PDB file of C-alpha atoms in Angstrom:
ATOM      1  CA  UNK E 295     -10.711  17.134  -1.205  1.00  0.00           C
ATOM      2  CA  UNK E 296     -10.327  17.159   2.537  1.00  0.00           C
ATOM      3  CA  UNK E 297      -8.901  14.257   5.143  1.00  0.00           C
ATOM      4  CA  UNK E 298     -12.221  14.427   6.684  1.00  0.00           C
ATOM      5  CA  UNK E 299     -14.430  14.366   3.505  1.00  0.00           C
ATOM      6  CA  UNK E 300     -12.079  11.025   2.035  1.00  0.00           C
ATOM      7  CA  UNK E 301     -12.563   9.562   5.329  1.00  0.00           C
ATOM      8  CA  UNK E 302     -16.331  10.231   4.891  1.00  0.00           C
ATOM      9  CA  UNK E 303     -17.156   9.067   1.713  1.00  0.00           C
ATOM     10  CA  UNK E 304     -14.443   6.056   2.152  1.00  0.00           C
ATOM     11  CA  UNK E 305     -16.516   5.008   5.502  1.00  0.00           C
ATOM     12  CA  UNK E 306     -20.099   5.281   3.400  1.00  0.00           C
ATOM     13  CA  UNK E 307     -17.997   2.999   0.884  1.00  0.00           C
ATOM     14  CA  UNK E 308     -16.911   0.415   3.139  1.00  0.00           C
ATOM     15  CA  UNK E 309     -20.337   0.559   4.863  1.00  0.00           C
ATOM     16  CA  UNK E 310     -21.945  -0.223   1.387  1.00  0.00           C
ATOM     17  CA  UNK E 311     -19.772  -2.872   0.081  1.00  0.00           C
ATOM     18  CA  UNK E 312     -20.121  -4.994   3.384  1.00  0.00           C
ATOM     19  CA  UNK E 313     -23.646  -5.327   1.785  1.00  0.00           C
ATOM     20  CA  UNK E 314     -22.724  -6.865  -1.234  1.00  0.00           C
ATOM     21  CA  UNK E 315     -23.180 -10.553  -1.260  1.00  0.00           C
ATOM     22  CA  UNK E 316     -19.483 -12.590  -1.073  1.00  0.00           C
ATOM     23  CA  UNK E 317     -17.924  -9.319   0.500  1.00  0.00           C
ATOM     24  CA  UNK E 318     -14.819 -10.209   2.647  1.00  0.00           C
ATOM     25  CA  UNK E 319     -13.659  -7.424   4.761  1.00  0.00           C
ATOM     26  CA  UNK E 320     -10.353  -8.765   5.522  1.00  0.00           C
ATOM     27  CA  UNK E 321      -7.762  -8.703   2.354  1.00  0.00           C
ATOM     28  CA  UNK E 322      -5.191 -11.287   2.861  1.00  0.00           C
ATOM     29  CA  UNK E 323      -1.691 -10.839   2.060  1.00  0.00           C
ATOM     30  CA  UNK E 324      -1.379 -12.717  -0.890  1.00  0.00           C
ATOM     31  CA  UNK E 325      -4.480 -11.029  -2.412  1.00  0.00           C
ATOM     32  CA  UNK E 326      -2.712  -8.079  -1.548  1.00  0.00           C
ATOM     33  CA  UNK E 327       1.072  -8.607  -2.898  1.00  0.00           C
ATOM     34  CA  UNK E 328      -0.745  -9.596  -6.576  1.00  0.00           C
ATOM     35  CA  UNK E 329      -2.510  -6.348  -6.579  1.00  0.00           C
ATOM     36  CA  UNK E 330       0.208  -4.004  -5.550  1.00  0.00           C
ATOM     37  CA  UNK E 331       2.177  -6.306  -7.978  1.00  0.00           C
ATOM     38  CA  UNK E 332      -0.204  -5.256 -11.081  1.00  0.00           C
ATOM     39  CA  UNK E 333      -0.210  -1.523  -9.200  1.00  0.00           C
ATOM     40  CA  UNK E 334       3.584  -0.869  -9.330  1.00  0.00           C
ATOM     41  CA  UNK E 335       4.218  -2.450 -12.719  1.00  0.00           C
ATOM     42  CA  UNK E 336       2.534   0.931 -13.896  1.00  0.00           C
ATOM     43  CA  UNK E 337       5.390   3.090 -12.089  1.00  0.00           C
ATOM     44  CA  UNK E 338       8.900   3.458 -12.323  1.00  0.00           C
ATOM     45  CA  UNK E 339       9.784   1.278  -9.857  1.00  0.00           C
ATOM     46  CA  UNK E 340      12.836  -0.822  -8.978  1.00  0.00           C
ATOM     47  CA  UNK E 341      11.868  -2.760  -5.857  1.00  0.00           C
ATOM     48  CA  UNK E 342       9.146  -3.339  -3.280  1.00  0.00           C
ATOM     49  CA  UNK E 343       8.217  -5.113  -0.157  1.00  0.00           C
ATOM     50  CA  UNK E 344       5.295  -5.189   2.184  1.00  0.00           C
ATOM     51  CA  UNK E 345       5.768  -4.711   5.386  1.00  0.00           C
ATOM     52  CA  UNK E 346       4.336  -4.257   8.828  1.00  0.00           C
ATOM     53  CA  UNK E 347       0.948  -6.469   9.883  1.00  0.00           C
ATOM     54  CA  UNK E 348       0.077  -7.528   6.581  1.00  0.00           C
ATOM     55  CA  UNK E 349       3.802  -9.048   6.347  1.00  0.00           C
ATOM     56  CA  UNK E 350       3.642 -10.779   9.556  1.00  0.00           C
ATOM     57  CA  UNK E 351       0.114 -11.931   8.713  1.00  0.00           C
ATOM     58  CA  UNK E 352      -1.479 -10.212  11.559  1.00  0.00           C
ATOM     59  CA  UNK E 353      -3.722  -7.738   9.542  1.00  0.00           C
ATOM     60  CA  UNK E 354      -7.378  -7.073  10.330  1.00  0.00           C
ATOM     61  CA  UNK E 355      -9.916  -5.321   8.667  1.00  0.00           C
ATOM     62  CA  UNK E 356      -8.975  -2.135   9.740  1.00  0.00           C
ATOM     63  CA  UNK E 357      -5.075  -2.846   8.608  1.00  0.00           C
ATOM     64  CA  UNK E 358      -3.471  -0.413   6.048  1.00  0.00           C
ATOM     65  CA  UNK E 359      -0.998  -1.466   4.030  1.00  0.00           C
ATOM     66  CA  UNK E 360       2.900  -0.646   4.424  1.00  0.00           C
ATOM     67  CA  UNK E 361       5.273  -0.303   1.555  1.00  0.00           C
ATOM     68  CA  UNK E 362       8.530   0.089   0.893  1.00  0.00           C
ATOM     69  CA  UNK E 363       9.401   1.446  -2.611  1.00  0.00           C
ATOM     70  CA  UNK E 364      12.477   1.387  -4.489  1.00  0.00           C
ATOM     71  CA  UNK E 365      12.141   4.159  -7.546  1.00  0.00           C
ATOM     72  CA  UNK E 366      14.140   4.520 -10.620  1.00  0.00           C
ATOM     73  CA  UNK E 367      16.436   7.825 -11.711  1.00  0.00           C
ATOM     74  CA  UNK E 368      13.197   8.472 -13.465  1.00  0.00           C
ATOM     75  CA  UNK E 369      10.799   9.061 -11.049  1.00  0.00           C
ATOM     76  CA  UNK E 370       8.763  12.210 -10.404  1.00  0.00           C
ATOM     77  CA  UNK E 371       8.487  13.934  -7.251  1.00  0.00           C
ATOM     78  CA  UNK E 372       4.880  13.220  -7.106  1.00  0.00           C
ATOM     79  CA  UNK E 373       5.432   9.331  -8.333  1.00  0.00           C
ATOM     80  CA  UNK E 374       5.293   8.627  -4.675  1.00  0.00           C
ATOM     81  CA  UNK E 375       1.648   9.907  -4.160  1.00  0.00           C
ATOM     82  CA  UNK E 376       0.034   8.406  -7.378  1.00  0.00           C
ATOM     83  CA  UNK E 377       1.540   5.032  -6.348  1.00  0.00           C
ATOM     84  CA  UNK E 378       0.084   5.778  -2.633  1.00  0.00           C
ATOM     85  CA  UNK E 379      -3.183   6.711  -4.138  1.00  0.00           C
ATOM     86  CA  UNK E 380      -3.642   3.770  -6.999  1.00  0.00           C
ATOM     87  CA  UNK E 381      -2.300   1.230  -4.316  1.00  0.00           C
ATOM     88  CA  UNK E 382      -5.372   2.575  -1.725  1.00  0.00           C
ATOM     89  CA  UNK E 383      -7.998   2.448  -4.909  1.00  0.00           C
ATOM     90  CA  UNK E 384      -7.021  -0.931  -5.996  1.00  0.00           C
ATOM     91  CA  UNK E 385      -6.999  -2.696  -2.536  1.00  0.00           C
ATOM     92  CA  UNK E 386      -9.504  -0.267  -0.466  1.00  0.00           C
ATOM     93  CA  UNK E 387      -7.517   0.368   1.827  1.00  0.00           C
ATOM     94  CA  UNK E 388      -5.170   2.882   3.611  1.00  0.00           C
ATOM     95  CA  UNK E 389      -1.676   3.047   2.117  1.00  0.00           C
ATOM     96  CA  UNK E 390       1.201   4.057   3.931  1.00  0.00           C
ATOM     97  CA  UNK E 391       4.435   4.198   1.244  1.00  0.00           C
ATOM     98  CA  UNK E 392       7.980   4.442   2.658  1.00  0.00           C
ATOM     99  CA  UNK E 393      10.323   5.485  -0.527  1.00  0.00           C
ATOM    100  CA  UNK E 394      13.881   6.025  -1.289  1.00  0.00           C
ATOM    101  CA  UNK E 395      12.930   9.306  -2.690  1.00  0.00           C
ATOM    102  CA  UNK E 396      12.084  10.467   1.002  1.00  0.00           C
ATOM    103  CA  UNK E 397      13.881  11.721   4.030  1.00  0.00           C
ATOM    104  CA  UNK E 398      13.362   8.002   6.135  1.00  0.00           C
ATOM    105  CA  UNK E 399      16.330   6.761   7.970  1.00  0.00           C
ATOM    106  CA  UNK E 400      18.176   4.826   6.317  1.00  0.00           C
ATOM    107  CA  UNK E 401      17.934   2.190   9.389  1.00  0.00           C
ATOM    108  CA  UNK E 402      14.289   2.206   9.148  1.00  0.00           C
ATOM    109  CA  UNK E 403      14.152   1.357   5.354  1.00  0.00           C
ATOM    110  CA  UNK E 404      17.043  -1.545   6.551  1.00  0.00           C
ATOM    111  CA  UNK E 405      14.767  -2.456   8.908  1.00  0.00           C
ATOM    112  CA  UNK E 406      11.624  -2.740   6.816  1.00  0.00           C
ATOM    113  CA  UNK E 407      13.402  -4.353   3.953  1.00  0.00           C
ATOM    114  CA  UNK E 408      14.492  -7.149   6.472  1.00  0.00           C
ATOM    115  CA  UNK E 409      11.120  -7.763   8.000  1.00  0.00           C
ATOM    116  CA  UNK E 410       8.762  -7.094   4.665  1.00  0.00           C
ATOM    117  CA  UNK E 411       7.887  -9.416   2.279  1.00  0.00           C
ATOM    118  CA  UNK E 412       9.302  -9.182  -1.132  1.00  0.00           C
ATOM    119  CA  UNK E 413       7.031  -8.123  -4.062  1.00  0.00           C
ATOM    120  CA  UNK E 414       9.117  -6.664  -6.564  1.00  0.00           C
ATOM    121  CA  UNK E 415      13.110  -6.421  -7.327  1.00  0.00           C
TER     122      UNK E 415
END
C-alpha cells in the first residue's frame, strides 16, 4: 500500500475514533511504555527506550513515538519494520524506530539512550 493511501485511511481512522464515547486523543507516556512493553516482548529484543517528546512529556496528539531498539544476534533484517509496524497498530500512532541493526551514529543512539526513558534491558 502507498504513503498516501496509509495516511488516508489512518486520517478516516483517527477521524472515526474521536467519535467514540471516552476517546482520548492524547496517549500518555506511561500508557505508551506498557504497550510497547507487551509489543517488544514478541521480538528479539535486548533493550529499549523511548525517546524524544513522549520522553520529555511534551507529546501532543499529533506526537509519534521514538524508539530506540537494542536487537539480539537473532534478529532478521526485516525485525526492525514488523516492530515499527506492530508498535504503530498497537498505540495508533506514527513510529519512528532507531536500531542497532542500522547505519545511525553511534553518537546519536548515545544521545538517545541518555535522554529516553528506559522500557526494556
Amino acid at each position: 500500500m502507498s504513503d498516501k493511501v496509509d495516511a488516508i485511511l489512518k486520517k478516516s481512522i483517527d477521524d472515526v475514533a474521536r467519535d467514540v464515547p471516552g476517546y482520548r486523543s492524547v496517549l500518555t507516556r506511561r500508557e505508551a511504555i506498557a504497550v510497547a512493553r507487551r509489543v517488544l516482548a514478541l521480538f528479539p529484543v535486548t533493550a529499549a527506550a523511548l525517546f524524544g517528546s513522549f520522553a520529555r512529556g511534551e507529546q501532543t496528539d499529533k506526537s509519534d513515538l521514538d524508539f530506540l531498539i537494542s536487537f539480539s544476534p537473532s534478529a532478521r533484517a526485516g525485525d526492525v519494520e514488523d516492530v515499527r509496524v506492530a508498535l504503530e497498530y498497537a498505540t495508533g500512532r506514527g513510529v519512528d524506530v532507531v536500531s542497532t541493526l542500522d547505519g545511525q551514529s553511534r553518537q546519536f543512539r548515545d544521545s538517545a539512550t541518555r535522554d529516553g526513558v528506559k522500557i526494556l534491558g
